[in-house]
Coordinates of C-alpha atoms in Angstrom, one line a residue:
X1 CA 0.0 0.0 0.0
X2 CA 1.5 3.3 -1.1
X3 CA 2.3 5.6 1.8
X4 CA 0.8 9.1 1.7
X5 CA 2.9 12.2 2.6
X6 CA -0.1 13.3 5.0
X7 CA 0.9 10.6 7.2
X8 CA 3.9 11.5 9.0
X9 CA 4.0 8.8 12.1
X10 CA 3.6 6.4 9.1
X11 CA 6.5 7.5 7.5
X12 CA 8.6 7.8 11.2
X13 CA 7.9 4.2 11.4
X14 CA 9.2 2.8 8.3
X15 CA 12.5 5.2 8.7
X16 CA 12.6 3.8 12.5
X17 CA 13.0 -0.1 10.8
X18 CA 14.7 1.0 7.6
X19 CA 18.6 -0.7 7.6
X20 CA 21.4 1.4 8.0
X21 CA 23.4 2.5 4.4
X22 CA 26.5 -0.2 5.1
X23 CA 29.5 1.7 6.2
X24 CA 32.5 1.4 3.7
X25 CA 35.2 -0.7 4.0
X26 CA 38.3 0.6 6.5
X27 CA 41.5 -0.7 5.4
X28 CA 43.6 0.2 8.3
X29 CA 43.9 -2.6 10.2
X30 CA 45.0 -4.7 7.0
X31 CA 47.4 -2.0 6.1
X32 CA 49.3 -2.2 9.4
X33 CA 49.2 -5.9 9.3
X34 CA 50.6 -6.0 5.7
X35 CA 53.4 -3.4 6.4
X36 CA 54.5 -5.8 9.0
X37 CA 54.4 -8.6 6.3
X38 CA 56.2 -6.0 4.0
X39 CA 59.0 -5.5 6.4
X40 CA 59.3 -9.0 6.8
X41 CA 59.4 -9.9 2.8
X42 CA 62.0 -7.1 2.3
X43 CA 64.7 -8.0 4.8
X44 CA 64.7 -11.7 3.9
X45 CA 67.3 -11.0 1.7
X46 CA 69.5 -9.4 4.1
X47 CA 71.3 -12.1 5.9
X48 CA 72.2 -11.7 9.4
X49 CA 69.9 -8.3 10.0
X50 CA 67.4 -11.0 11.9
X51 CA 64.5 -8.4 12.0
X52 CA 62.0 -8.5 14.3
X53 CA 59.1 -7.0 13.2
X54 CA 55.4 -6.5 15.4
X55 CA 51.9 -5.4 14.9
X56 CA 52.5 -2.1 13.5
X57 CA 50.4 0.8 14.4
X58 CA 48.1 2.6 11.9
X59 CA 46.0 6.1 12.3
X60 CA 44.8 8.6 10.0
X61 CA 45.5 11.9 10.5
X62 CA 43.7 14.7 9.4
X63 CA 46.3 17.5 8.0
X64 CA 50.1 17.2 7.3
X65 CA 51.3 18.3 10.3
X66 CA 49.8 15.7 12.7
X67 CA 51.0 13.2 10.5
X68 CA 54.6 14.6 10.1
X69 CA 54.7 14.3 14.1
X70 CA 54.8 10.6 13.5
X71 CA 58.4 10.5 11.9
X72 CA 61.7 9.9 13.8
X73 CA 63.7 12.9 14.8
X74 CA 66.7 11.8 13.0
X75 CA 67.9 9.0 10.5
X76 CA 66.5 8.8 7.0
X77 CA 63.9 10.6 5.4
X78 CA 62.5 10.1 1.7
X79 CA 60.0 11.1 -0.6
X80 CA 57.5 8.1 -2.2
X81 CA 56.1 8.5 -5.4
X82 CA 53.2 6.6 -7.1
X83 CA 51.8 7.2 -11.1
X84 CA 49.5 10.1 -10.8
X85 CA 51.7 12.5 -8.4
X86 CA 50.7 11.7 -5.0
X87 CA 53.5 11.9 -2.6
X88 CA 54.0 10.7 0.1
X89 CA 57.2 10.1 2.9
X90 CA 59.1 7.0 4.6
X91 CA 61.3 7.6 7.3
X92 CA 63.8 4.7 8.8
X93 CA 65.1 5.8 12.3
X94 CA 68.8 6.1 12.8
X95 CA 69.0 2.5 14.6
X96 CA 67.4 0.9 11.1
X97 CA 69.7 2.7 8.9
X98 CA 72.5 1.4 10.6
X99 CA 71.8 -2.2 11.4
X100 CA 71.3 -2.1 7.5
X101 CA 74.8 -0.4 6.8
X102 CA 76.0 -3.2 9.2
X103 CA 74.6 -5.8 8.1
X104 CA 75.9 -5.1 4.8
X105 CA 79.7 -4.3 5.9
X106 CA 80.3 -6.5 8.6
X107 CA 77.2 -9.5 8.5
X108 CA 75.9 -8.7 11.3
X109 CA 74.0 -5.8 13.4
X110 CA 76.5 -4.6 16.2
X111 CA 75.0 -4.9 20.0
X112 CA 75.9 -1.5 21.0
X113 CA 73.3 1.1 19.5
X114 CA 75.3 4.5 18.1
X115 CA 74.9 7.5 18.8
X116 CA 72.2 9.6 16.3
X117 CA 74.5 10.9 13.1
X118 CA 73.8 12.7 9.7
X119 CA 73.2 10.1 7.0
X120 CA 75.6 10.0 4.4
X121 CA 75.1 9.0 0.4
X122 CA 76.9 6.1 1.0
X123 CA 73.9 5.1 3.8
X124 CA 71.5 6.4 1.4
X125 CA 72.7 4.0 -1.4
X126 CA 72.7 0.9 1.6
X127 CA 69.6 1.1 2.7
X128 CA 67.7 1.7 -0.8
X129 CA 67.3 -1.9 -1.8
X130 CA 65.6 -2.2 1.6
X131 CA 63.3 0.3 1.1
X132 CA 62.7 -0.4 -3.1
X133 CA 61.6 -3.8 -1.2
X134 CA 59.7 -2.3 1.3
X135 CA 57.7 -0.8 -0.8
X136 CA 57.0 -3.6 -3.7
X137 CA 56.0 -5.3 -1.3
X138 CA 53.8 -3.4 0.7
X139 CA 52.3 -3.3 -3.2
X140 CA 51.3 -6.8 -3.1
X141 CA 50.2 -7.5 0.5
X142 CA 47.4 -4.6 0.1
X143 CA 46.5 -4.6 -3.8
X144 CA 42.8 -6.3 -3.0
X145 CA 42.1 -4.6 0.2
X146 CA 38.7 -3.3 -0.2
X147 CA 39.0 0.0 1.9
X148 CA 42.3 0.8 0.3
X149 CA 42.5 4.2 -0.7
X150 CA 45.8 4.9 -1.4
X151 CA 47.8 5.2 -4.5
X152 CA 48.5 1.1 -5.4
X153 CA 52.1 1.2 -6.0
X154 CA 54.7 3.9 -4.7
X155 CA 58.7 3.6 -5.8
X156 CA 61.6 5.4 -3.4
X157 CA 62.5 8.9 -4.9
X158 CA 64.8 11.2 -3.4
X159 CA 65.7 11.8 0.4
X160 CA 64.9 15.1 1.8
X161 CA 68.0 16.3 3.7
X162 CA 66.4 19.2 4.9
X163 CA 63.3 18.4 7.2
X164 CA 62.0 21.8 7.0
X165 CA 61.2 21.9 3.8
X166 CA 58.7 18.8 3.7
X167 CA 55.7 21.0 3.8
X168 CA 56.9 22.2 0.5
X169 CA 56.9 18.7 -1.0
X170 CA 53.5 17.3 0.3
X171 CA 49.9 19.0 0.3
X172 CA 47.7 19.2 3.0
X173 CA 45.8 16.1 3.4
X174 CA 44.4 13.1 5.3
X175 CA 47.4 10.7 5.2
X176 CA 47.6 7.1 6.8
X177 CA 50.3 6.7 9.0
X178 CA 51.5 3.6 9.7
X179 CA 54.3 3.1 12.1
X180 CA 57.0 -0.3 12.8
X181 CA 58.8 -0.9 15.6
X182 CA 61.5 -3.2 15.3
X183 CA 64.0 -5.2 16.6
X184 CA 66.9 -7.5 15.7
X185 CA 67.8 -10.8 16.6
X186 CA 70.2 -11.7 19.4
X187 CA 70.7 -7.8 20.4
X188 CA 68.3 -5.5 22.2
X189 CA 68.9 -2.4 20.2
X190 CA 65.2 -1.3 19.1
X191 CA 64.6 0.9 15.0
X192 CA 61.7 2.0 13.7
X193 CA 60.3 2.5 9.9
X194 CA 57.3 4.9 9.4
X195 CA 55.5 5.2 5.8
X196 CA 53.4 8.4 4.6
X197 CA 50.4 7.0 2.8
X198 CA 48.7 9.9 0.4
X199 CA 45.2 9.7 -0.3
X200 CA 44.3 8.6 -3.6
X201 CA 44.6 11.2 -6.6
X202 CA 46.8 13.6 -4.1
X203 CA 48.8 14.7 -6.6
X204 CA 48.7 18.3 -6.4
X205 CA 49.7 20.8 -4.2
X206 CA 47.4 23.6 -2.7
X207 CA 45.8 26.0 -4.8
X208 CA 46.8 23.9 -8.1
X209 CA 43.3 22.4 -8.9
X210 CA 42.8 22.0 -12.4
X211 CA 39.6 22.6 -13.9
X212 CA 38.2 21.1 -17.3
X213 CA 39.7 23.6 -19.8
X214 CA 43.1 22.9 -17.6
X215 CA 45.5 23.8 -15.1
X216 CA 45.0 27.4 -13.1
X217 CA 47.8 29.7 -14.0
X218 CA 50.2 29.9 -11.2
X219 CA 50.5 32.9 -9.5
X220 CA 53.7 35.5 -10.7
X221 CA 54.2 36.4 -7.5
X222 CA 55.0 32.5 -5.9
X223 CA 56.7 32.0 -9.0
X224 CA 59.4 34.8 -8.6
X225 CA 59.0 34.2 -5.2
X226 CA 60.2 30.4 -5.5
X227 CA 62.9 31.0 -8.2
X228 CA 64.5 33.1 -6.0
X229 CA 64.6 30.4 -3.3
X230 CA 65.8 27.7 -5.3
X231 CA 68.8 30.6 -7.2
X232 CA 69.7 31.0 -3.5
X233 CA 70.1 27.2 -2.5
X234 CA 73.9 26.1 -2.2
X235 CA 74.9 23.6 -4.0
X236 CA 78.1 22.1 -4.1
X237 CA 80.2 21.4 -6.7
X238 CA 82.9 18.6 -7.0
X239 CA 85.9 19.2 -9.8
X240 CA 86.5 15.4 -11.1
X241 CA 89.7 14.7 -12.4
X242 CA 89.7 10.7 -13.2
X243 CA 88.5 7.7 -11.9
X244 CA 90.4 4.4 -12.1
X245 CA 89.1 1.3 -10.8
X246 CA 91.7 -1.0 -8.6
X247 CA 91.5 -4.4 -7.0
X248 CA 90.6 -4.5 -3.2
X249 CA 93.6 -5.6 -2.1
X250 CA 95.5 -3.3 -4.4
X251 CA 93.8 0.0 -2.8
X252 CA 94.4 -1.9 1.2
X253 CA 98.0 -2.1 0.7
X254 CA 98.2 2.3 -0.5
X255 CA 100.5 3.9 1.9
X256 CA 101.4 7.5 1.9
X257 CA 103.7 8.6 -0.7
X258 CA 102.1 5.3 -2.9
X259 CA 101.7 7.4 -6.5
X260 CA 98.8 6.7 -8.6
X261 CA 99.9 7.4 -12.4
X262 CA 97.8 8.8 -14.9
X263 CA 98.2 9.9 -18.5
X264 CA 98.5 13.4 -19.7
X265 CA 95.6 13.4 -21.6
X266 CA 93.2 13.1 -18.3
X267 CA 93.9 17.2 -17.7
X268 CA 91.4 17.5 -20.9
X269 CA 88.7 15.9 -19.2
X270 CA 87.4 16.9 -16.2
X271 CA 84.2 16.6 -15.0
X272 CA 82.0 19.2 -12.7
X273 CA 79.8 16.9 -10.7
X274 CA 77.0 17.9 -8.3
X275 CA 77.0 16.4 -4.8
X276 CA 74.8 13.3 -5.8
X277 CA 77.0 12.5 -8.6
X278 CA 75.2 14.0 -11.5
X279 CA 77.5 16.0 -14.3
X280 CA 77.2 19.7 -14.8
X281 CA 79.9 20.2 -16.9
X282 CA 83.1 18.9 -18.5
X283 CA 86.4 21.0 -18.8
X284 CA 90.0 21.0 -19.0
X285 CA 92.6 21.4 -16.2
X286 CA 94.6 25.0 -16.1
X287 CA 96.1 27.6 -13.8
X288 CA 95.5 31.0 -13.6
X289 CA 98.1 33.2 -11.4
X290 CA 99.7 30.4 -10.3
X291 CA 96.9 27.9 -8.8
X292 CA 95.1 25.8 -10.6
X293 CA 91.9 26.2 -12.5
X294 CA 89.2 24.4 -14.5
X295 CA 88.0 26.2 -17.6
X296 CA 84.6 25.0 -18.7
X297 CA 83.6 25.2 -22.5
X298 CA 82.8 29.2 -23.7
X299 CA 85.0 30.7 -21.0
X300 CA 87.3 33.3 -22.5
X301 CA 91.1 32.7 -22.4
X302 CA 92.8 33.7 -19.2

């Protein structure tokens, strides 16, 4: 029998009994539980790390700076990238990066925890495999989770050496923070390895929305304002004159005053590399008043 709309404890009634819209799906749980599986897949290949990995801990936060409370105050920090642009961070505490670094060097993670240091490139490259890894898997254990909604597959970019300028590399947002603590067999020392999740489509930053005849225009004013930031960053410069490449127990036996020859022809070629490797520029060794020089291509004669 149809109901009529002049019969309003008729219609209370049948909203009183009517079910409940079901509540979508929640992946959280099952994303902590398969970044502990993650963590497990990845170091597998590391002999003698013996990682001990727990229930991790997962929360959403509602804006970037709760969730940026999460990380470690030192150790190492990177960006993670999926398809579309979303961004998001991982962050190993200094006791992870070094049991890797170990691990890798000696075969085994030291008892003694070290003090907090400033990661070098040479960490950096060590623990990347861990986190490439990390990461693929971590993929995997959460592609059919019904409540994901995060980007499917993110891949290790850069670190961030400067912490204060992650609010310039991630948007505001409701990220998924999901947090490790670890430990390693036979010593008590304790790590920890935190992931970032983005939301879904994050891809761009505040006050970038695109609309359907395209991308806003950026504003003059941040761009000048932003060139002029990145003209003032410092960025160091390393003048390469060769490389040779030298058996191991060839380099252990070099003693001061050993000599390491090299033809003449190497002064024609040397390269201008940035810190992370990356070339600039090739020159030529000279001097100028006495002290030596590099002269890059187009600079006038001396």
């Amino acid at each position: 029998m149809p109901v009529s709309s002049s019969d309003p404890v008729l219609r209370r009634k049948i909203a009183a009994h009517a079910r409940p819209a079901p509540e979508p799906p929640d992946g959280t749980a099952e994303a902590a539980t398969g970044f502990t599986r993650a963590l497990r897949h990845a170091a597998a290949p590391f002999e003698g790390l013996g990682l001990q990995a727990g229930a991790a801990l997962a929360r959403r936060e509602a804006g970037l700076t709760a969730a940026l409370a999460a990380l470690p105050e030192a150790g190492l920090l990177a960006v993670i990238e999926a398809e579309g642009g979303a961004r998001g961070l991982v962050a190993l505490s200094p006791g992870m990066v070094d049991a890797l670094v170990e691990v890798q060097t000696t075969g085994r993670v030291d008892a003694g925890e070290l003090p907090p240091r400033e990661v070098t490139r040479i960490d950096e490259a060590l623990v990347r495999e861990f986190l490439d890894f990390t990461l693929a898997a971590f993929a995997q254990e959460t592609a059919e989770l019904p409540g994901r909604d995060w980007p499917a597959r993110l891949v290790h970019g850069s670190r961030v050496p400067d912490r204060g300028q992650v609010s310039l590399l991630l948007p505001e947002g409701r990220y998924l923070v999901l947090v490790a603590d670890l430990g390693f067999e036979g010593v008590t020392r304790r790590a920890s390895v935190v992931l970032l999740l983005p939301p879904e489509g994050a891809g761009a930053m505040p006050g970038s929305s695109a609309t359907a005849t395209g991308p806003a225009p950026a504003d003059p004013d941040w761009c000048r304002a932003r060139q002029g930031m990145i003209d003032r960053m410092p960025l160091p410069l390393e003048a390469v004159l060769m490389r040779v490449t030298r058996p191991l127990a060839e380099v252990d036996r070099l003693a001061v005053g050993d000599l390491i020859p090299f033809g003449a022809g190497e002064l024609a070629h040397v390269t201008l590399e940035t810190g992370a490797g990356a070339a600039v520029l090739c020159g030529r060794l000279g001097q100028i008043g006495g002290r030596r020089a590099l002269r890059l291509p187009g600079a006038p004669a001396p």
